Amino acid sequence: MIMKNGLTRGLKGAMLKRMHGMITCREFEEFVSKHLDGELPAKQAKMFEWHLRICRECREYLAAYRRAMEIGKTVLGPAHESVPEDVPEDLIKAVLESRKE
Ligand SMILES: [Zn+2]
């Protein structure tokens, strides 16, 4: 196998699996949404942060994910003009409430 751009994700995953307490990039991706919702258990959160420190790809992944979330919030934000007038205010409020972190 020729590796031009460093380790492939799969190979790195195999390496990380062998290191104690490490998660793979795949597991990292699964943890991201939970982490942002604050639902990640302390033990997983630690592994998540550790992986973030050693893995540039996942730092970029998280940054992109956060940006996407920000865009989503902006679109659904109360100041946005495109909210249809016929949507009940209570419903909008409920949606916004459910999206708060
Ligand atoms: Zn990673």
GROMACS .gro file of N, CA, C and O and ligand atoms in nm:
model
  405
    1MET      N    1   0.085  -0.121   0.000
    1MET     CA    2   0.000   0.000   0.000
    1MET      C    3   0.089   0.125   0.000
    1MET      O    4   0.179   0.138   0.082
    2ILE      N    5   0.062   0.214  -0.094
    2ILE     CA    6   0.139   0.339  -0.100
    2ILE      C    7   0.059   0.450  -0.032
    2ILE      O    8  -0.058   0.471  -0.062
    3MET      N    9   0.124   0.518   0.061
    3MET     CA   10   0.054   0.625   0.132
    3MET      C   11   0.120   0.758   0.100
    3MET      O   12   0.230   0.787   0.146
    4LYS      N   13   0.053   0.836   0.021
    4LYS     CA   14   0.109   0.965  -0.018
    4LYS      C   15   0.080   1.073   0.085
    4LYS      O   16   0.160   1.161   0.109
    5ASN      N   17  -0.036   1.066   0.142
    5ASN     CA   18  -0.078   1.174   0.232
    5ASN      C   19  -0.087   1.127   0.377
    5ASN      O   20  -0.184   1.150   0.446
    6GLY      N   21   0.016   1.061   0.421
    6GLY     CA   22   0.015   1.015   0.560
    6GLY      C   23  -0.078   0.898   0.578
    6GLY      O   24  -0.108   0.825   0.483
    7LEU      N   25  -0.123   0.878   0.700
    7LEU     CA   26  -0.205   0.763   0.732
    7LEU      C   27  -0.345   0.778   0.675
    7LEU      O   28  -0.401   0.887   0.675
    8THR      N   29  -0.400   0.668   0.625
    8THR     CA   30  -0.540   0.671   0.587
    8THR      C   31  -0.622   0.662   0.715
    8THR      O   32  -0.573   0.619   0.819
    9ARG      N   33  -0.748   0.701   0.704
    9ARG     CA   34  -0.833   0.698   0.823
    9ARG      C   35  -0.847   0.558   0.877
    9ARG      O   36  -0.846   0.538   0.998
   10GLY      N   37  -0.861   0.461   0.787
   10GLY     CA   38  -0.881   0.323   0.832
   10GLY      C   39  -0.762   0.273   0.911
   10GLY      O   40  -0.777   0.213   1.017
   11LEU      N   41  -0.642   0.299   0.858
   11LEU     CA   42  -0.521   0.252   0.924
   11LEU      C   43  -0.502   0.322   1.058
   11LEU      O   44  -0.467   0.261   1.158
   12LYS      N   45  -0.529   0.450   1.058
   12LYS     CA   46  -0.516   0.524   1.184
   12LYS      C   47  -0.614   0.470   1.286
   12LYS      O   48  -0.582   0.455   1.404
   13GLY      N   49  -0.735   0.436   1.238
   13GLY     CA   50  -0.835   0.379   1.326
   13GLY      C   51  -0.786   0.251   1.390
   13GLY      O   52  -0.802   0.231   1.510
   14ALA      N   53  -0.722   0.166   1.309
   14ALA     CA   54  -0.670   0.040   1.360
   14ALA      C   55  -0.563   0.065   1.466
   14ALA      O   56  -0.556  -0.005   1.566
   15MET      N   57  -0.480   0.166   1.442
   15MET     CA   58  -0.377   0.200   1.540
   15MET      C   59  -0.437   0.251   1.669
   15MET      O   60  -0.395   0.213   1.778
   16LEU      N   61  -0.536   0.340   1.654
   16LEU     CA   62  -0.598   0.399   1.772
   16LEU      C   63  -0.669   0.294   1.856
   16LEU      O   64  -0.671   0.303   1.979
   17LYS      N   65  -0.727   0.196   1.786
   17LYS     CA   66  -0.799   0.090   1.857
   17LYS      C   67  -0.706   0.016   1.953
   17LYS      O   68  -0.748  -0.028   2.059
   18ARG      N   69  -0.580   0.004   1.911
   18ARG     CA   70  -0.486  -0.072   1.993
   18ARG      C   71  -0.435   0.010   2.111
   18ARG      O   72  -0.378  -0.043   2.205
   19MET      N   73  -0.450   0.141   2.103
   19MET     CA   74  -0.405   0.226   2.214
   19MET      C   75  -0.516   0.234   2.317
   19MET      O   76  -0.632   0.254   2.283
   20HIS      N   77  -0.482   0.222   2.442
   20HIS     CA   78  -0.582   0.217   2.548
   20HIS      C   79  -0.661   0.347   2.558
   20HIS      O   80  -0.605   0.456   2.558
   21GLY      N   81  -0.791   0.332   2.565
   21GLY     CA   82  -0.878   0.447   2.586
   21GLY      C   83  -0.893   0.537   2.466
   21GLY      O   84  -0.939   0.650   2.478
   22MET      N   85  -0.854   0.488   2.350
   22MET     CA   86  -0.863   0.572   2.231
   22MET      C   87  -0.990   0.541   2.152
   22MET      O   88  -1.036   0.427   2.151
   23ILE      N   89  -1.040   0.640   2.085
   23ILE     CA   90  -1.152   0.616   1.994
   23ILE      C   91  -1.102   0.639   1.852
   23ILE      O   92  -1.006   0.712   1.830
   24THR      N   93  -1.169   0.580   1.758
   24THR     CA   94  -1.133   0.597   1.618
   24THR      C   95  -1.204   0.720   1.562
   24THR      O   96  -1.295   0.776   1.625
   25CYS      N   97  -1.162   0.759   1.441
   25CYS     CA   98  -1.226   0.874   1.376
   25CYS      C   99  -1.375   0.849   1.355
   25CYS      O  100  -1.456   0.939   1.364
   26ARG      N  101  -1.407   0.723   1.325
   26ARG     CA  102  -1.547   0.686   1.305
   26ARG      C  103  -1.628   0.708   1.432
   26ARG      O  104  -1.737   0.764   1.431
   27GLU      N  105  -1.571   0.663   1.544
   27GLU     CA  106  -1.640   0.680   1.673
   27GLU      C  107  -1.649   0.828   1.707
   27GLU      O  108  -1.749   0.875   1.763
   28PHE      N  109  -1.543   0.900   1.675
   28PHE     CA  110  -1.541   1.044   1.699
   28PHE      C  111  -1.661   1.110   1.632
   28PHE      O  112  -1.733   1.189   1.692
   29GLU      N  113  -1.680   1.075   1.505
   29GLU     CA  114  -1.792   1.134   1.430
   29GLU      C  115  -1.926   1.101   1.494
   29GLU      O  116  -2.017   1.183   1.493
   30GLU      N  117  -1.935   0.981   1.550
   30GLU     CA  118  -2.060   0.943   1.617
   30GLU      C  119  -2.080   1.024   1.746
   30GLU      O  120  -2.193   1.048   1.788
   31PHE      N  121  -1.970   1.065   1.808
   31PHE     CA  122  -1.979   1.138   1.935
   31PHE      C  123  -2.009   1.287   1.915
   31PHE      O  124  -2.055   1.353   2.008
   32VAL      N  125  -1.980   1.337   1.793
   32VAL     CA  126  -1.986   1.483   1.773
   32VAL      C  127  -2.121   1.544   1.810
   32VAL      O  128  -2.127   1.639   1.888
   33SER      N  129  -2.230   1.486   1.757
   33SER     CA  130  -2.360   1.548   1.783
   33SER      C  131  -2.396   1.539   1.930
   33SER      O  132  -2.452   1.633   1.987
   34LYS      N  133  -2.362   1.426   1.993
   34LYS     CA  134  -2.388   1.411   2.136
   34LYS      C  135  -2.307   1.513   2.216
   34LYS      O  136  -2.355   1.572   2.312
   35HIS      N  137  -2.184   1.530   2.175
   35HIS     CA  138  -2.096   1.624   2.244
   35HIS      C  139  -2.153   1.766   2.239
   35HIS      O  140  -2.158   1.836   2.340
   36LEU      N  141  -2.199   1.805   2.120
   36LEU     CA  142  -2.254   1.940   2.104
   36LEU      C  143  -2.386   1.957   2.179
   36LEU      O  144  -2.423   2.067   2.217
   37ASP      N  145  -2.458   1.846   2.200
   37ASP     CA  146  -2.581   1.851   2.277
   37ASP      C  147  -2.554   1.842   2.426
   37ASP      O  148  -2.646   1.848   2.507
   38GLY      N  149  -2.428   1.820   2.462
   38GLY     CA  150  -2.392   1.805   2.602
   38GLY      C  151  -2.438   1.674   2.660
   38GLY      O  152  -2.455   1.659   2.780
   39GLU      N  153  -2.460   1.573   2.573
   39GLU     CA  154  -2.512   1.443   2.620
   39GLU      C  155  -2.404   1.336   2.628
   39GLU      O  156  -2.434   1.220   2.654
   40LEU      N  157  -2.281   1.374   2.603
   40LEU     CA  158  -2.174   1.274   2.604
   40LEU      C  159  -2.131   1.245   2.748
   40LEU      O  160  -2.097   1.337   2.821
   41PRO      N  161  -2.135   1.116   2.788
   41PRO     CA  162  -2.091   1.082   2.924
   41PRO      C  163  -1.945   1.125   2.946
   41PRO      O  164  -1.867   1.129   2.851
   42ALA      N  165  -1.912   1.154   3.071
   42ALA     CA  166  -1.780   1.209   3.104
   42ALA      C  167  -1.666   1.127   3.046
   42ALA      O  168  -1.569   1.182   2.994
   43LYS      N  169  -1.679   0.994   3.055
   43LYS     CA  170  -1.571   0.907   3.008
   43LYS      C  171  -1.550   0.924   2.856
   43LYS      O  172  -1.437   0.938   2.809
   44GLN      N  173  -1.660   0.924   2.783
   44GLN     CA  174  -1.651   0.941   2.638
   44GLN      C  175  -1.604   1.082   2.602
   44GLN      O  176  -1.531   1.100   2.505
   45ALA      N  177  -1.648   1.180   2.681
   45ALA     CA  178  -1.609   1.318   2.655
   45ALA      C  179  -1.458   1.334   2.666
   45ALA      O  180  -1.396   1.406   2.588
   46LYS      N  181  -1.398   1.263   2.760
   46LYS     CA  182  -1.253   1.267   2.777
   46LYS      C  183  -1.183   1.210   2.655
   46LYS      O  184  -1.086   1.266   2.604
   47MET      N  185  -1.232   1.095   2.608
   47MET     CA  186  -1.173   1.030   2.491
   47MET      C  187  -1.193   1.118   2.368
   47MET      O  188  -1.106   1.128   2.282
   48PHE      N  189  -1.309   1.181   2.364
   48PHE     CA  190  -1.342   1.271   2.254
   48PHE      C  191  -1.241   1.385   2.248
   48PHE      O  192  -1.184   1.415   2.143
   49GLU      N  193  -1.217   1.447   2.363
   49GLU     CA  194  -1.124   1.560   2.367
   49GLU      C  195  -0.981   1.517   2.339
   49GLU      O  196  -0.905   1.589   2.275
   50TRP      N  197  -0.946   1.398   2.384
   50TRP     CA  198  -0.812   1.346   2.359
   50TRP      C  199  -0.792   1.321   2.209
   50TRP      O  200  -0.689   1.356   2.153
   51HIS      N  201  -0.892   1.263   2.148
   51HIS     CA  202  -0.884   1.237   2.004
   51HIS      C  203  -0.872   1.370   1.928
   51HIS      O  204  -0.795   1.382   1.833
   52LEU      N  205  -0.949   1.467   1.974
   52LEU     CA  206  -0.947   1.599   1.910
   52LEU      C  207  -0.807   1.659   1.913
   52LEU      O  208  -0.764   1.725   1.819
   53ARG      N  209  -0.735   1.632   2.021
   53ARG     CA  210  -0.602   1.689   2.036
   53ARG      C  211  -0.501   1.625   1.940
   53ARG      O  212  -0.410   1.692   1.893
   54ILE      N  213  -0.517   1.497   1.917
   54ILE     CA  214  -0.417   1.428   1.835
   54ILE      C  215  -0.456   1.416   1.689
   54ILE      O  216  -0.373   1.379   1.607
   55CYS      N  217  -0.581   1.447   1.654
   55CYS     CA  218  -0.626   1.422   1.517
   55CYS      C  219  -0.671   1.551   1.448
   55CYS      O  220  -0.774   1.607   1.484
   56ARG      N  221  -0.591   1.594   1.352
   56ARG     CA  222  -0.622   1.718   1.281
   56ARG      C  223  -0.748   1.702   1.196
   56ARG      O  224  -0.830   1.794   1.188
   57GLU      N  225  -0.764   1.586   1.134
   57GLU     CA  226  -0.881   1.563   1.049
   57GLU      C  227  -1.010   1.584   1.128
   57GLU      O  228  -1.106   1.643   1.079
   58CYS      N  229  -1.012   1.533   1.249
   58CYS     CA  230  -1.133   1.543   1.329
   58CYS      C  231  -1.153   1.684   1.384
   58CYS      O  232  -1.266   1.726   1.406
   59ARG      N  233  -1.044   1.757   1.405
   59ARG     CA  234  -1.059   1.898   1.443
   59ARG      C  235  -1.128   1.974   1.331
   59ARG      O  236  -1.218   2.053   1.354
   60GLU      N  237  -1.086   1.944   1.208
   60GLU     CA  238  -1.149   2.010   1.093
   60GLU      C  239  -1.294   1.965   1.077
   60GLU      O  240  -1.381   2.045   1.044
   61TYR      N  241  -1.317   1.837   1.102
   61TYR     CA  242  -1.453   1.783   1.094
   61TYR      C  243  -1.544   1.854   1.193
   61TYR      O  244  -1.655   1.898   1.160
   62LEU      N  245  -1.495   1.869   1.317
   62LEU     CA  246  -1.574   1.934   1.422
   62LEU      C  247  -1.602   2.080   1.387
   62LEU      O  248  -1.712   2.131   1.407
   63ALA      N  249  -1.499   2.149   1.334
   63ALA     CA  250  -1.515   2.289   1.296
   63ALA      C  251  -1.621   2.302   1.188
   63ALA      O  252  -1.707   2.391   1.194
   64ALA      N  253  -1.618   2.212   1.090
   64ALA     CA  254  -1.715   2.215   0.981
   64ALA      C  255  -1.855   2.186   1.035
   64ALA      O  256  -1.953   2.250   0.995
   65TYR      N  257  -1.862   2.091   1.127
   65TYR     CA  258  -1.990   2.053   1.187
   65TYR      C  259  -2.050   2.172   1.262
   65TYR      O  260  -2.168   2.203   1.250
   66ARG      N  261  -1.963   2.240   1.340
   66ARG     CA  262  -2.009   2.356   1.418
   66ARG      C  263  -2.060   2.466   1.326
   66ARG      O  264  -2.160   2.530   1.354
   67ARG      N  265  -1.986   2.488   1.215
   67ARG     CA  266  -2.027   2.591   1.119
   67ARG      C  267  -2.164   2.559   1.063
   67ARG      O  268  -2.249   2.646   1.051
   68ALA      N  269  -2.185   2.432   1.030
   68ALA     CA  270  -2.313   2.389   0.975
   68ALA      C  271  -2.425   2.415   1.076
   68ALA      O  272  -2.534   2.460   1.041
   69MET      N  273  -2.396   2.388   1.204
   69MET     CA  274  -2.495   2.412   1.310
   69MET      C  275  -2.526   2.560   1.321
   69MET      O  276  -2.640   2.600   1.338
   70GLU      N  277  -2.421   2.643   1.312
   70GLU     CA  278  -2.439   2.788   1.322
   70GLU      C  279  -2.529   2.838   1.210
   70GLU      O  280  -2.618   2.918   1.231
   71ILE      N  281  -2.503   2.788   1.088
   71ILE     CA  282  -2.584   2.827   0.973
   71ILE      C  283  -2.729   2.786   0.997
   71ILE      O  284  -2.821   2.863   0.975
   72GLY      N  285  -2.748   2.666   1.049
   72GLY     CA  286  -2.883   2.618   1.079
   72GLY      C  287  -2.954   2.708   1.178
   72GLY      O  288  -3.071   2.739   1.162
   73LYS      N  289  -2.881   2.751   1.279
   73LYS     CA  290  -2.939   2.839   1.381
   73LYS      C  291  -2.975   2.974   1.323
   73LYS      O  292  -3.078   3.031   1.356
   74THR      N  293  -2.886   3.026   1.238
   74THR     CA  294  -2.910   3.157   1.178
   74THR      C  295  -3.038   3.154   1.096
   74THR      O  296  -3.121   3.244   1.104
   75VAL      N  297  -3.054   3.046   1.019
   75VAL     CA  298  -3.172   3.034   0.934
   75VAL      C  299  -3.299   3.029   1.019
   75VAL      O  300  -3.401   3.087   0.984
   76LEU      N  301  -3.292   2.961   1.133
   76LEU     CA  302  -3.410   2.945   1.218
   76LEU      C  303  -3.421   3.054   1.324
   76LEU      O  304  -3.512   3.052   1.404
   77GLY      N  305  -3.326   3.147   1.321
   77GLY     CA  306  -3.324   3.251   1.422
   77GLY      C  307  -3.446   3.341   1.416
   77GLY      O  308  -3.508   3.355   1.312
   78PRO      N  309  -3.481   3.403   1.530
   78PRO     CA  310  -3.601   3.487   1.536
   78PRO      C  311  -3.594   3.609   1.447
   78PRO      O  312  -3.697   3.661   1.404
   79ALA      N  313  -3.473   3.656   1.416
   79ALA     CA  314  -3.459   3.778   1.337
   79ALA      C  315  -3.474   3.750   1.188
   79ALA      O  316  -3.484   3.843   1.109
   80HIS      N  317  -3.475   3.623   1.151
   80HIS     CA  318  -3.481   3.592   1.009
   80HIS      C  319  -3.618   3.626   0.951
   80HIS      O  320  -3.720   3.599   1.011
   81GLU      N  321  -3.617   3.683   0.831
   81GLU     CA  322  -3.741   3.732   0.772
   81GLU      C  323  -3.822   3.626   0.699
   81GLU      O  324  -3.937   3.650   0.666
   82SER      N  325  -3.761   3.512   0.673
   82SER     CA  326  -3.829   3.416   0.587
   82SER      C  327  -3.926   3.324   0.662
   82SER      O  328  -3.980   3.233   0.604
   83VAL      N  329  -3.946   3.348   0.792
   83VAL     CA  330  -4.042   3.266   0.866
   83VAL      C  331  -4.182   3.301   0.815
   83VAL      O  332  -4.224   3.416   0.820
   84PRO      N  333  -4.256   3.202   0.767
   84PRO     CA  334  -4.390   3.231   0.711
   84PRO      C  335  -4.483   3.287   0.817
   84PRO      O  336  -4.477   3.248   0.933
   85GLU      N  337  -4.567   3.379   0.775
   85GLU     CA  338  -4.655   3.445   0.871
   85GLU      C  339  -4.763   3.353   0.926
   85GLU      O  340  -4.816   3.377   1.034
   86ASP      N  341  -4.795   3.250   0.849
   86ASP     CA  342  -4.904   3.163   0.894
   86ASP      C  343  -4.859   3.054   0.991
   86ASP      O  344  -4.939   2.972   1.033
   87VAL      N  345  -4.730   3.054   1.025
   87VAL     CA  346  -4.684   2.957   1.125
   87VAL      C  347  -4.715   3.012   1.263
   87VAL      O  348  -4.678   3.125   1.294
   88PRO      N  349  -4.785   2.934   1.346
   88PRO     CA  350  -4.821   2.983   1.480
   88PRO      C  351  -4.696   3.022   1.560
   88PRO      O  352  -4.596   2.950   1.556
   89GLU      N  353  -4.704   3.132   1.630
   89GLU     CA  354  -4.589   3.180   1.706
   89GLU      C  355  -4.544   3.078   1.810
   89GLU      O  356  -4.426   3.061   1.837
   90ASP      N  357  -4.642   3.009   1.869
   90ASP     CA  358  -4.609   2.907   1.969
   90ASP      C  359  -4.523   2.796   1.911
   90ASP      O  360  -4.433   2.745   1.976
   91LEU      N  361  -4.555   2.760   1.786
   91LEU     CA  362  -4.479   2.653   1.721
   91LEU      C  363  -4.336   2.698   1.697
   91LEU      O  364  -4.241   2.624   1.723
   92ILE      N  365  -4.319   2.822   1.649
   92ILE     CA  366  -4.184   2.875   1.627
   92ILE      C  367  -4.107   2.876   1.758
   92ILE      O  368  -3.992   2.834   1.764
   93LYS      N  369  -4.172   2.921   1.863
   93LYS     CA  370  -4.108   2.925   1.993
   93LYS      C  371  -4.064   2.786   2.038
   93LYS      O  372  -3.955   2.765   2.090
   94ALA      N  373  -4.152   2.688   2.016
   94ALA     CA  374  -4.122   2.550   2.056
   94ALA      C  375  -4.002   2.498   1.979
   94ALA      O  376  -3.914   2.432   2.035
   95VAL      N  377  -3.996   2.528   1.849
   95VAL     CA  378  -3.884   2.484   1.767
   95VAL      C  379  -3.755   2.548   1.817
   95VAL      O  380  -3.653   2.481   1.834
   96LEU      N  381  -3.761   2.677   1.842
   96LEU     CA  382  -3.641   2.747   1.889
   96LEU      C  383  -3.597   2.695   2.026
   96LEU      O  384  -3.478   2.678   2.051
   97GLU      N  385  -3.694   2.669   2.112
   97GLU     CA  386  -3.663   2.616   2.245
   97GLU      C  387  -3.588   2.484   2.234
   97GLU      O  388  -3.488   2.461   2.301
   98SER      N  389  -3.640   2.398   2.146
   98SER     CA  390  -3.582   2.264   2.133
   98SER      C  391  -3.442   2.270   2.073
   98SER      O  392  -3.368   2.174   2.082
   99ARG      N  393  -3.407   2.381   2.009
   99ARG     CA  394  -3.276   2.389   1.945
   99ARG      C  395  -3.173   2.456   2.034
   99ARG      O  396  -3.057   2.463   2.000
  100LYS      N  397  -3.218   2.508   2.148
  100LYS     CA  398  -3.122   2.570   2.240
  100LYS      C  399  -3.030   2.466   2.299
  100LYS      O  400  -3.071   2.353   2.323
  101GLU      N  401  -2.906   2.507   2.322
  101GLU     CA  402  -2.810   2.411   2.378
  101GLU      C  403  -2.819   2.409   2.529
  101GLU      O  404  -2.846   2.508   2.590
  102ZN      ZN  405  -0.977   1.146   1.398
   0.00000   0.00000   0.00000
